[in-house]
PDB file of N, CA and C in Angstrom:
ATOM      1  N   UNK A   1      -1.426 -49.491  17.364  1.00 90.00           N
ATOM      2  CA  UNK A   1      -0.299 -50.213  17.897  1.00 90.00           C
ATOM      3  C   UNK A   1      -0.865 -51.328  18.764  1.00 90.00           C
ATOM      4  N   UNK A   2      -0.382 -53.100  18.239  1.00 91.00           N
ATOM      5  CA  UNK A   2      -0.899 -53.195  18.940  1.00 91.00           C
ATOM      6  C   UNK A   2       0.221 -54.719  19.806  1.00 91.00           C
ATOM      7  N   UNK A   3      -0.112 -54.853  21.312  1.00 88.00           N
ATOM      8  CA  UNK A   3       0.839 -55.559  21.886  1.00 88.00           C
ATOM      9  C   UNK A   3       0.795 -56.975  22.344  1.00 88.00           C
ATOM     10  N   UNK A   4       1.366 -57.649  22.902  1.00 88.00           N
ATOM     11  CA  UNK A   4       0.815 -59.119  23.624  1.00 88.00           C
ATOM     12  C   UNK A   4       1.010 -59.153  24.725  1.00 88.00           C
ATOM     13  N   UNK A   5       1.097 -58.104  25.731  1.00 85.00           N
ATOM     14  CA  UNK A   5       1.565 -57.983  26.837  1.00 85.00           C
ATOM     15  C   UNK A   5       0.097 -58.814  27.516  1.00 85.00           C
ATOM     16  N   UNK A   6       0.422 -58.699  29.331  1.00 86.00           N
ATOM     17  CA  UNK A   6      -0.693 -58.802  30.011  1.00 86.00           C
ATOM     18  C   UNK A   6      -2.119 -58.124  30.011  1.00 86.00           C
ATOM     19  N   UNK A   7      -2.031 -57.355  29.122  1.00 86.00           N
ATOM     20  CA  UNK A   7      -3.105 -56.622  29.580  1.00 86.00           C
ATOM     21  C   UNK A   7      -3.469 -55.256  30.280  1.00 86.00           C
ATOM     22  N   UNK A   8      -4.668 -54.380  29.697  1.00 84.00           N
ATOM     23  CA  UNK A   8      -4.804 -53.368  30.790  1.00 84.00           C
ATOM     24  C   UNK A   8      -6.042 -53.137  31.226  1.00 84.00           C
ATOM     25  N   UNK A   9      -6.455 -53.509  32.695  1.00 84.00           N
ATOM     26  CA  UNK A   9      -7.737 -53.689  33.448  1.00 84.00           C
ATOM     27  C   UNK A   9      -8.722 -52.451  32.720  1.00 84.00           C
ATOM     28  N   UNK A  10      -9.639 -53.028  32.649  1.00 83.00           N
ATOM     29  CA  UNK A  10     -10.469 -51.666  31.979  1.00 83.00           C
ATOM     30  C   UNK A  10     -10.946 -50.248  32.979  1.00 83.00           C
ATOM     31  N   UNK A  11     -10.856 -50.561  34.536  1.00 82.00           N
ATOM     32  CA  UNK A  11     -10.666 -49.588  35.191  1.00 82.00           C
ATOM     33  C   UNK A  11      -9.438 -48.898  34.850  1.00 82.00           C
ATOM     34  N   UNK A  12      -8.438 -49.052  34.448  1.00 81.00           N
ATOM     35  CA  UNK A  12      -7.403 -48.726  34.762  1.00 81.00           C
ATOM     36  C   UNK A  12      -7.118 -47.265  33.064  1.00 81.00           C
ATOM     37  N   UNK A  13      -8.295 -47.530  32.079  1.00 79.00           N
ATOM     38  CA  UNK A  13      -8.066 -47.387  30.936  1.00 79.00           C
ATOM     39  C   UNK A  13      -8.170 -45.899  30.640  1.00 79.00           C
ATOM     40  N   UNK A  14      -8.641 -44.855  31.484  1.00 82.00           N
ATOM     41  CA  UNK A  14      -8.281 -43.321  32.116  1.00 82.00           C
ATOM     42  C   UNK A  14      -7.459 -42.633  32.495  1.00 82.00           C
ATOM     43  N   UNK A  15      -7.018 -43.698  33.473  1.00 81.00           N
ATOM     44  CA  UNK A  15      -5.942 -43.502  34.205  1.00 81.00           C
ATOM     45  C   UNK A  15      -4.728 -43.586  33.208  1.00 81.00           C
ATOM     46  N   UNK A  16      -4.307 -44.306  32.395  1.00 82.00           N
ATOM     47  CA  UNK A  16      -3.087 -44.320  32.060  1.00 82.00           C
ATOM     48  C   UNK A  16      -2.781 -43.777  31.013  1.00 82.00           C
ATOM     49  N   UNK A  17      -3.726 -42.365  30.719  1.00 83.00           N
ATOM     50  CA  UNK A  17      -3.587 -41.540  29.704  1.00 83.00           C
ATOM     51  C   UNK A  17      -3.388 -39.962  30.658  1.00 83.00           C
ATOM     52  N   UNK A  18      -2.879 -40.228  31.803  1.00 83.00           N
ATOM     53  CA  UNK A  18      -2.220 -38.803  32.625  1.00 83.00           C
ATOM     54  C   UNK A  18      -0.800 -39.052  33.137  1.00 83.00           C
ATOM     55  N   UNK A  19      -0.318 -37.745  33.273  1.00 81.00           N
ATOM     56  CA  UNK A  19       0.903 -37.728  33.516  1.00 81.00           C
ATOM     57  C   UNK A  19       1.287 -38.906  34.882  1.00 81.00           C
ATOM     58  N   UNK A  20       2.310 -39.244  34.386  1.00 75.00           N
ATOM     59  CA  UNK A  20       2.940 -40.505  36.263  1.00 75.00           C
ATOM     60  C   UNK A  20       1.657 -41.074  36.456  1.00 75.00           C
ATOM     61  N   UNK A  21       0.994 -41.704  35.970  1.00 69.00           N
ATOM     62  CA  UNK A  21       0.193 -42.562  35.711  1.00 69.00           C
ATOM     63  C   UNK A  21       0.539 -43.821  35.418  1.00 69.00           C
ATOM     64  N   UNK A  22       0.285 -45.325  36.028  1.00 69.00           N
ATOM     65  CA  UNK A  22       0.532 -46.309  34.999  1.00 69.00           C
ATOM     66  C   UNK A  22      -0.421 -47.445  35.561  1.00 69.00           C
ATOM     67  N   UNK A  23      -0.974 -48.496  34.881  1.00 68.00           N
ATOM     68  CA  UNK A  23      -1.707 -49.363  34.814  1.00 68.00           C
ATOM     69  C   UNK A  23      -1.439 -50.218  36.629  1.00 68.00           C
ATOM     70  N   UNK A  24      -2.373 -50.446  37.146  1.00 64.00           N
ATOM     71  CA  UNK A  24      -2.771 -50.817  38.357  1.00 64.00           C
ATOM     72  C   UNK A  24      -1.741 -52.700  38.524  1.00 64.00           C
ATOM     73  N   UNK A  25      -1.806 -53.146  37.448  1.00 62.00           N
ATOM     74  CA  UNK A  25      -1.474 -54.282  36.981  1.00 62.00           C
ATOM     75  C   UNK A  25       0.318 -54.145  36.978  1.00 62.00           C
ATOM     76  N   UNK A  26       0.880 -52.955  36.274  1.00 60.00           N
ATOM     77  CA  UNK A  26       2.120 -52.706  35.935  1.00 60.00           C
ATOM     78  C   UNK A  26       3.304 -53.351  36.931  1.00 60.00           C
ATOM     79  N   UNK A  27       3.559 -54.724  36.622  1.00 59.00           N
ATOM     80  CA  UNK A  27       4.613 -54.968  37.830  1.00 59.00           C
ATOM     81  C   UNK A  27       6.120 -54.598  37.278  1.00 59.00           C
ATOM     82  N   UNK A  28       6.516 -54.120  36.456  1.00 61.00           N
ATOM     83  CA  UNK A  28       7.646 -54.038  35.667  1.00 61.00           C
ATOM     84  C   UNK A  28       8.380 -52.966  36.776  1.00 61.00           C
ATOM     85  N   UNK A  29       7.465 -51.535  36.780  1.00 60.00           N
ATOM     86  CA  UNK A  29       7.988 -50.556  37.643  1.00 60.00           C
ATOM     87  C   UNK A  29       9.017 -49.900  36.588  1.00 60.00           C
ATOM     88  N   UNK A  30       9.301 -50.361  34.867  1.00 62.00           N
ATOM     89  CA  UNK A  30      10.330 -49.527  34.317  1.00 62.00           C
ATOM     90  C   UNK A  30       9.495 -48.154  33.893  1.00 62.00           C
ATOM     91  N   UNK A  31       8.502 -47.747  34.428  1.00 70.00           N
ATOM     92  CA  UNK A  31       7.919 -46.855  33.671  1.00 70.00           C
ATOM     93  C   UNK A  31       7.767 -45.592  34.145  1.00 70.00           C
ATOM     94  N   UNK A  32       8.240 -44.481  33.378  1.00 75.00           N
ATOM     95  CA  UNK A  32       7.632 -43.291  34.385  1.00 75.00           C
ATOM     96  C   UNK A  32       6.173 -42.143  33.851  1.00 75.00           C
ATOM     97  N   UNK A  33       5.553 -43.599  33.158  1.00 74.00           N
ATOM     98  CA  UNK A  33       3.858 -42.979  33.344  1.00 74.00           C
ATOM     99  C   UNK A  33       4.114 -41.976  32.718  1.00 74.00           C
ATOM    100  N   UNK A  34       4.706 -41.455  31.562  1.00 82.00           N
ATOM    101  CA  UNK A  34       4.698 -40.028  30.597  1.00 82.00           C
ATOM    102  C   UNK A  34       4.322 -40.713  28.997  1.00 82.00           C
ATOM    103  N   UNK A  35       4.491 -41.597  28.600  1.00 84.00           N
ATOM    104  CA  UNK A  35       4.411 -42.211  27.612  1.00 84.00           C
ATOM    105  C   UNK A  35       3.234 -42.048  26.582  1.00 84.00           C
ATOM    106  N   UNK A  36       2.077 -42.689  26.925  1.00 87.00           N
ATOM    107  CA  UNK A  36       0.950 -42.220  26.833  1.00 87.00           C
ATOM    108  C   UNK A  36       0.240 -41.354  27.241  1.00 87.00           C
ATOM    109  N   UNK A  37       0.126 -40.113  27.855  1.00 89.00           N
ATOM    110  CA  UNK A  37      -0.020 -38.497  28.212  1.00 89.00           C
ATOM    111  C   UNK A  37       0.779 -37.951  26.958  1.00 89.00           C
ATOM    112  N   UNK A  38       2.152 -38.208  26.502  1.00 91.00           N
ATOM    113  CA  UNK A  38       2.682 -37.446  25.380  1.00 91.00           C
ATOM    114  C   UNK A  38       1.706 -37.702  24.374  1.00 91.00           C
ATOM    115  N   UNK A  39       1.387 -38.761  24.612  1.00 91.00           N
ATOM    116  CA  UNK A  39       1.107 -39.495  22.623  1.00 91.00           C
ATOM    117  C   UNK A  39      -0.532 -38.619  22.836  1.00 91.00           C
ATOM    118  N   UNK A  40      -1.256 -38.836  23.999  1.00 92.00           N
ATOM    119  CA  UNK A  40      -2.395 -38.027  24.038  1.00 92.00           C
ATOM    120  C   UNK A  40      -2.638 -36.748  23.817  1.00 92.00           C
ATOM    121  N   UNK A  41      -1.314 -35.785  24.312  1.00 91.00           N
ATOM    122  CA  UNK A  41      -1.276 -34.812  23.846  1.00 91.00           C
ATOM    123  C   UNK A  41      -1.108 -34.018  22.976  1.00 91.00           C
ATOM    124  N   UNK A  42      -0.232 -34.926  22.059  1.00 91.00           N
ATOM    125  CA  UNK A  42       0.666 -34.957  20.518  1.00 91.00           C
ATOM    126  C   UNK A  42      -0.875 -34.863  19.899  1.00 91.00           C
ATOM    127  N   UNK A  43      -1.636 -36.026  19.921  1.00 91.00           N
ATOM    128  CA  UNK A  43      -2.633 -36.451  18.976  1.00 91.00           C
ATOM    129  C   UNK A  43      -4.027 -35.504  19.435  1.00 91.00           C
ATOM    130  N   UNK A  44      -3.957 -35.011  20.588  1.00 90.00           N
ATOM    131  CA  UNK A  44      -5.127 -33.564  20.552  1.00 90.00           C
ATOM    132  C   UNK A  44      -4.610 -32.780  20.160  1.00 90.00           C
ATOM    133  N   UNK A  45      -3.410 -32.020  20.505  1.00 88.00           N
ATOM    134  CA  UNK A  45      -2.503 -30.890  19.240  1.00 88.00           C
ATOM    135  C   UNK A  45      -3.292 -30.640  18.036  1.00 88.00           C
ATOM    136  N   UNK A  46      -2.988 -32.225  17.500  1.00 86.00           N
ATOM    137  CA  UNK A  46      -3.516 -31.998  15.810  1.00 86.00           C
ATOM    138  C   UNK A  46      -4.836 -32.224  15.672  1.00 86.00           C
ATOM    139  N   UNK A  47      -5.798 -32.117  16.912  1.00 87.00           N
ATOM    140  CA  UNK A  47      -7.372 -32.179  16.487  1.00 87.00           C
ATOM    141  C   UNK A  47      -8.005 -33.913  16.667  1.00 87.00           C
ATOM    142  N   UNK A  48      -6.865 -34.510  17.472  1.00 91.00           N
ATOM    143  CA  UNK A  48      -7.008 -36.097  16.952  1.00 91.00           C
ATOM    144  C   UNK A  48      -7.140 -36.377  18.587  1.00 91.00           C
ATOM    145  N   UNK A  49      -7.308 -38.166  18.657  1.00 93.00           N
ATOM    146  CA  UNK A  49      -7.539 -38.997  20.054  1.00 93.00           C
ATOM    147  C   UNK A  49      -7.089 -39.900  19.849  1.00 93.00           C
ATOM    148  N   UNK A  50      -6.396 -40.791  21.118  1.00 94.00           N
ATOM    149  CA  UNK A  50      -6.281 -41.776  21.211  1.00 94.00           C
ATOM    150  C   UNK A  50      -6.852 -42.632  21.872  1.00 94.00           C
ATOM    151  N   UNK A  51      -7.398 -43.823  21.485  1.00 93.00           N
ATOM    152  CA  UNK A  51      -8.304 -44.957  22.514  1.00 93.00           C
ATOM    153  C   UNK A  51      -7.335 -46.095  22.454  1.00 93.00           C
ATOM    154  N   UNK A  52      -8.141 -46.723  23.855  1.00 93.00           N
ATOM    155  CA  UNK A  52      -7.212 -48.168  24.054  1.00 93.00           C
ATOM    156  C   UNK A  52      -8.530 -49.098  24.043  1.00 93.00           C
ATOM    157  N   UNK A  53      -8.137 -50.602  23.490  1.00 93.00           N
ATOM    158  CA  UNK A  53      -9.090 -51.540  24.150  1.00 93.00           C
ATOM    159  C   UNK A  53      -8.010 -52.520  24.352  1.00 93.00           C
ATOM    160  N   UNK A  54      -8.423 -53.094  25.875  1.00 91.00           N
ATOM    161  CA  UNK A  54      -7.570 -54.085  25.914  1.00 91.00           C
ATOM    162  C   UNK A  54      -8.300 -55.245  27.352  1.00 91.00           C
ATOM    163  N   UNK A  55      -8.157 -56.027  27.608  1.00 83.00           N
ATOM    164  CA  UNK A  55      -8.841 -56.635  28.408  1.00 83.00           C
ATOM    165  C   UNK A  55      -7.452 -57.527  29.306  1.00 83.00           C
ATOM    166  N   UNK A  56      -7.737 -58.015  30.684  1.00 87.00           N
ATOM    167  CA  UNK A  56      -6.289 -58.363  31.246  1.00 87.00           C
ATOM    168  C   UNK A  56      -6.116 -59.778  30.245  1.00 87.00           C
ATOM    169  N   UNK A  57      -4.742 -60.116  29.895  1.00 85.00           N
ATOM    170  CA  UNK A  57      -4.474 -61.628  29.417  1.00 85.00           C
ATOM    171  C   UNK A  57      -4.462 -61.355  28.155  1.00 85.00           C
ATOM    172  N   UNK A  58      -4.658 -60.465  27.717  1.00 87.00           N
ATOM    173  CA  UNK A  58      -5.169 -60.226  26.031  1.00 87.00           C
ATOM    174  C   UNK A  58      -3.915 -59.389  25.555  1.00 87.00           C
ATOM    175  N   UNK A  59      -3.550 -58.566  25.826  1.00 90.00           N
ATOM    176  CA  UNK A  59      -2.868 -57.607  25.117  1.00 90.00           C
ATOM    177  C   UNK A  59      -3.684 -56.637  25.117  1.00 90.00           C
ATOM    178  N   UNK A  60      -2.978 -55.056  24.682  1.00 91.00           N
ATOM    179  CA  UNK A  60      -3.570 -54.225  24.418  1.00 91.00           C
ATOM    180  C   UNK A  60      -3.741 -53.748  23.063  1.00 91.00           C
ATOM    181  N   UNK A  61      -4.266 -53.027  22.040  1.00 94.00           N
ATOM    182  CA  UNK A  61      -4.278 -52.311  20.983  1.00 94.00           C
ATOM    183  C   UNK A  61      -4.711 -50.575  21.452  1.00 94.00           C
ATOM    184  N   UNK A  62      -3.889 -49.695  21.204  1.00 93.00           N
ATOM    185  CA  UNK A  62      -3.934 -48.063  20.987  1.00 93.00           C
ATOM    186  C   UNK A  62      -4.500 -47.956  19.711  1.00 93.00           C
ATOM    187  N   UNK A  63      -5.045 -47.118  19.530  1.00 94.00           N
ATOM    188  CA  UNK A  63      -5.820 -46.314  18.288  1.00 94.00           C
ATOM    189  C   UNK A  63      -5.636 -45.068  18.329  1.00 94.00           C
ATOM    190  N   UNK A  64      -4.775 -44.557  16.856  1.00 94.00           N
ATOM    191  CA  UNK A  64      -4.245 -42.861  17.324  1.00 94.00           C
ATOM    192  C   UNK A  64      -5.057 -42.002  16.146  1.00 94.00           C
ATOM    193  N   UNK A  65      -6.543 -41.670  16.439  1.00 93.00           N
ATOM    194  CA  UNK A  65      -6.865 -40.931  15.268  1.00 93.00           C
ATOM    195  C   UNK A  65      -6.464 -39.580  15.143  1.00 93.00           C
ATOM    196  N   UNK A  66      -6.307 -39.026  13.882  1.00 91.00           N
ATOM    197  CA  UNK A  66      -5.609 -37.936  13.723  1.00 91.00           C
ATOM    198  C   UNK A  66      -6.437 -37.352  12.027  1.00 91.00           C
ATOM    199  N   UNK A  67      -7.279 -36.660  12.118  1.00 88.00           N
ATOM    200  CA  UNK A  67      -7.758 -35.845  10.983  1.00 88.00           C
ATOM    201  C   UNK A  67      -7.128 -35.219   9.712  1.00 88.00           C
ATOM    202  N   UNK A  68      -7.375 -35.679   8.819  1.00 86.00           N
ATOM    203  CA  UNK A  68      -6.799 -35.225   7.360  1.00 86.00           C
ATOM    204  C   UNK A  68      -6.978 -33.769   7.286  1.00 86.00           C
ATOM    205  N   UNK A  69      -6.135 -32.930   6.589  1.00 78.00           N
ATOM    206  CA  UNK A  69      -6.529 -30.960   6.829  1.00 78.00           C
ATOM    207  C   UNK A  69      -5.991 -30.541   8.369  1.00 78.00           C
ATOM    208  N   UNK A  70      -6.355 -29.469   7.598  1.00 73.00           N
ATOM    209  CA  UNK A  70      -6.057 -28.306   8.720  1.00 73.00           C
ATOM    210  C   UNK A  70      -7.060 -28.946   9.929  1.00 73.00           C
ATOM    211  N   UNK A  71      -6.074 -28.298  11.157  1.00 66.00           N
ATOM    212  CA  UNK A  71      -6.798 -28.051  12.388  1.00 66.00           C
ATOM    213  C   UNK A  71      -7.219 -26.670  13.120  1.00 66.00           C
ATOM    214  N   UNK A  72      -8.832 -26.542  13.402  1.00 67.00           N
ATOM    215  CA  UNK A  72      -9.140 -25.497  12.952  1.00 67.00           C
ATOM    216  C   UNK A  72      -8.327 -24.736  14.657  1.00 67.00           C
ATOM    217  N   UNK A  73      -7.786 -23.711  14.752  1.00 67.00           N
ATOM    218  CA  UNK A  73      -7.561 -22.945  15.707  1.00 67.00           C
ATOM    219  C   UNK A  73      -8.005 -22.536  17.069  1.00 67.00           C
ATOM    220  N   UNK A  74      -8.347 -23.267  18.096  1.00 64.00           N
ATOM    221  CA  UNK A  74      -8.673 -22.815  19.320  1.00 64.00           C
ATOM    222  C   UNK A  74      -8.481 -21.300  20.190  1.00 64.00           C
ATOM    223  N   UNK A  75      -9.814 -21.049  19.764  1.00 62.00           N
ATOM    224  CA  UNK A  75      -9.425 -19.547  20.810  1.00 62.00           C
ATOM    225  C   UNK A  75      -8.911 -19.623  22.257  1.00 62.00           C
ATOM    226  N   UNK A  76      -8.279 -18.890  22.771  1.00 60.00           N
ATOM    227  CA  UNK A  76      -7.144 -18.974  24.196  1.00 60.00           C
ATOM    228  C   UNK A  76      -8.373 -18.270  25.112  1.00 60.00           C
ATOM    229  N   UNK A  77      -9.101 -17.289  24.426  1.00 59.00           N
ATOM    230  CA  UNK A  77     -10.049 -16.295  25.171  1.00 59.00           C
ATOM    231  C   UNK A  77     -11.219 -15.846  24.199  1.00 59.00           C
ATOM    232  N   UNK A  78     -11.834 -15.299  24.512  1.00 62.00           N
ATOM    233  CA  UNK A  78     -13.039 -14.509  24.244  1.00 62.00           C
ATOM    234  C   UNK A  78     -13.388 -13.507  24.390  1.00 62.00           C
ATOM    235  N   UNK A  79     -13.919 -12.290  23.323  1.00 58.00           N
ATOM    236  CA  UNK A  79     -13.993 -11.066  23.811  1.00 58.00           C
ATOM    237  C   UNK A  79     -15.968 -11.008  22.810  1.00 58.00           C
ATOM    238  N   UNK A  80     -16.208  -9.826  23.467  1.00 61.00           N
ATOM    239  CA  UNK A  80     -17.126  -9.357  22.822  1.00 61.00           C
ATOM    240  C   UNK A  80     -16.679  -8.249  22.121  1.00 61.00           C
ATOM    241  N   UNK A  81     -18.125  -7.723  21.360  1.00 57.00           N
ATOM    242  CA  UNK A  81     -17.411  -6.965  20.557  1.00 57.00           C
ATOM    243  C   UNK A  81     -17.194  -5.321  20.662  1.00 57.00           C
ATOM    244  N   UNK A  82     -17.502  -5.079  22.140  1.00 58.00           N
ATOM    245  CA  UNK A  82     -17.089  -3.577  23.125  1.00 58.00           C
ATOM    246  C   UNK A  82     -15.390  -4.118  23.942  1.00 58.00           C
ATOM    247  N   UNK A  83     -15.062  -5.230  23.944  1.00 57.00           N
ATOM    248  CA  UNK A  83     -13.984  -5.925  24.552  1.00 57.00           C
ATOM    249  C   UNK A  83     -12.753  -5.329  23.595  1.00 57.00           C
ATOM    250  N   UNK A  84     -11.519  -5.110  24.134  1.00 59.00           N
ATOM    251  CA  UNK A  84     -10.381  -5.447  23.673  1.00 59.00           C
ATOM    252  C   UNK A  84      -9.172  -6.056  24.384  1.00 59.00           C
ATOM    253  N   UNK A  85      -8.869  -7.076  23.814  1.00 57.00           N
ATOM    254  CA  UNK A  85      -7.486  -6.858  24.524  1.00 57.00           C
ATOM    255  C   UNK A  85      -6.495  -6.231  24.560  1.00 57.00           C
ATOM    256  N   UNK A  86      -5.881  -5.901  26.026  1.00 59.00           N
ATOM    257  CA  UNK A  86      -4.805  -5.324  25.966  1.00 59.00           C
ATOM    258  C   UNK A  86      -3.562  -5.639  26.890  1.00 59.00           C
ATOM    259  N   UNK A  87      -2.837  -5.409  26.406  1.00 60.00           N
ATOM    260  CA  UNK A  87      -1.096  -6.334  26.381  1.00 60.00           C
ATOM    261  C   UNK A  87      -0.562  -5.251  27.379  1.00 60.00           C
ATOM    262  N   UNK A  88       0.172  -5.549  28.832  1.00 61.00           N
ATOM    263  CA  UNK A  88       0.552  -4.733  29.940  1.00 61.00           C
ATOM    264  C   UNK A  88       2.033  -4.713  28.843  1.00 61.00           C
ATOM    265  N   UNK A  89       2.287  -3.106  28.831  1.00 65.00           N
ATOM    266  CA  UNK A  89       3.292  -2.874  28.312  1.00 65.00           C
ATOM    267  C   UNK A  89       4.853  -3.136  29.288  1.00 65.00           C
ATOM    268  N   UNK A  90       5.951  -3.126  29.308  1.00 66.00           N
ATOM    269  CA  UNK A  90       6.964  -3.800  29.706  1.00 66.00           C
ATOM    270  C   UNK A  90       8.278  -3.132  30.405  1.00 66.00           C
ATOM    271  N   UNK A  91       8.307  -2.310  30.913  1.00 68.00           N
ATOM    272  CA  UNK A  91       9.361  -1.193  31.160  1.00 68.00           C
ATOM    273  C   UNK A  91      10.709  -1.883  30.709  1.00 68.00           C
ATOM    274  N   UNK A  92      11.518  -1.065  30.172  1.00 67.00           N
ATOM    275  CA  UNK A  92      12.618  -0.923  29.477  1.00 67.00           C
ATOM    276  C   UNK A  92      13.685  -1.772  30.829  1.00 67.00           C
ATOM    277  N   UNK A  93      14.619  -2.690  30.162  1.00 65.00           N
ATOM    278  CA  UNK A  93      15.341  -3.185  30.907  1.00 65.00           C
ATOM    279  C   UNK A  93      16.645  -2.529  31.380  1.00 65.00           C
ATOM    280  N   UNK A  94      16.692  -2.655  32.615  1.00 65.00           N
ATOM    281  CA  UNK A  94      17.694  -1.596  33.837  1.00 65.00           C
ATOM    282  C   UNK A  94      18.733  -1.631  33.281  1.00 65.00           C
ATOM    283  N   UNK A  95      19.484  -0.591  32.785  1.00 64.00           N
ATOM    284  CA  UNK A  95      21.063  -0.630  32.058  1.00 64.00           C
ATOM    285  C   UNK A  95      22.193  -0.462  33.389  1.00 64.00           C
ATOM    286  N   UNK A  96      22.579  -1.495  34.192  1.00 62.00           N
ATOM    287  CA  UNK A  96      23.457  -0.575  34.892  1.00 62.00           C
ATOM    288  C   UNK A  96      24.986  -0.506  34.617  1.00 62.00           C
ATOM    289  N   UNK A  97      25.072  -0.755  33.556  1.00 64.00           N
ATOM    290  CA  UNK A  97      26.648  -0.182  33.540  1.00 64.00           C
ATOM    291  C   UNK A  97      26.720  -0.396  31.593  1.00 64.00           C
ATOM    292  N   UNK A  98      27.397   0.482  30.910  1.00 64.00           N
ATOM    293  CA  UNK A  98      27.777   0.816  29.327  1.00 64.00           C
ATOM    294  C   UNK A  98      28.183  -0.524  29.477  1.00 64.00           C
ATOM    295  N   UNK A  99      28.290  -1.312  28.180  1.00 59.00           N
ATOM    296  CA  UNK A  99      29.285  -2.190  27.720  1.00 59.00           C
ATOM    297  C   UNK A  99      30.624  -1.532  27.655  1.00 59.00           C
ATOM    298  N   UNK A 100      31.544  -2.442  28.125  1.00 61.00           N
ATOM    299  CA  UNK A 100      32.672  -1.972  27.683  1.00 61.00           C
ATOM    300  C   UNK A 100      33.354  -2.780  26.555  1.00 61.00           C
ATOM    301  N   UNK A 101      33.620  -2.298  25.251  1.00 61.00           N
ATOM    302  CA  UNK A 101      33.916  -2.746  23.914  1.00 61.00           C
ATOM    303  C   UNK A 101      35.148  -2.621  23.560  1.00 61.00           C
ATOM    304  N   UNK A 102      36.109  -3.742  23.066  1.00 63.00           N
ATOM    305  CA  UNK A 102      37.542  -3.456  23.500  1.00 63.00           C
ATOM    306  C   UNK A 102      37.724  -2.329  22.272  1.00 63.00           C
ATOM    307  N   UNK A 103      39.064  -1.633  22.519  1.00 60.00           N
ATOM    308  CA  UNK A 103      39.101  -0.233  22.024  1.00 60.00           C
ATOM    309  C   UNK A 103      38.728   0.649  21.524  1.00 60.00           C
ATOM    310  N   UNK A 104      37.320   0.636  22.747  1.00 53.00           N
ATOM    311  CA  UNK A 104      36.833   2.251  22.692  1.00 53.00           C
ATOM    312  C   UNK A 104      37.326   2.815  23.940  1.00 53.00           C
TER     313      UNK A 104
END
């Protein structure tokens, strides 16, 4: 994607890939800095990145790579192989009063 705006300082080119984040330059103020954090997050989801190059006065261009195939599965944790996990079971939820069901 790419724009003709002012520009985005190349310090600034980290920064405006986190949440409420926005370019040092940004005089607009319409922004609430989620924009690019989604699209970053969308595009690691599927195994992919996004880069910017842009220099001030120039415009910017985004680059959203995103991998053909499957994305292979990220483990959440790690066990060895004496390890198991185990799931805290849940006590039964407090009944305090029958339904009452019309004519019973």
């Amino acid at each position: 994607v790419r724009d003709t705006g002012e520009g985005i300082d190349s310090v600034d080119h980290e920064q405006i890939f986190q949440r409420f984040a926005r370019a040092t330059t940004d005089r607009t103020g319409g922004s609430a800095g989620l924009g690019l954090a989604i699209v970053k997050a969308i595009a690691e989801a599927h195994g992919g990145s996004v880069d910017v190059a842009s220099v001030l006065g120039s415009g910017a261009t985004f680059t959203i790579t995103i991998p053909v195939g499957p994305v292979p599965l990220q483990p959440t944790a790690e066990f060895t192989d004496d390890e198991q996990m185990t799931i805290p079971s849940l006590p039964p939820p407090a009944r305090t009063k029958e339904p009452a069901w019309p004519g019973s």
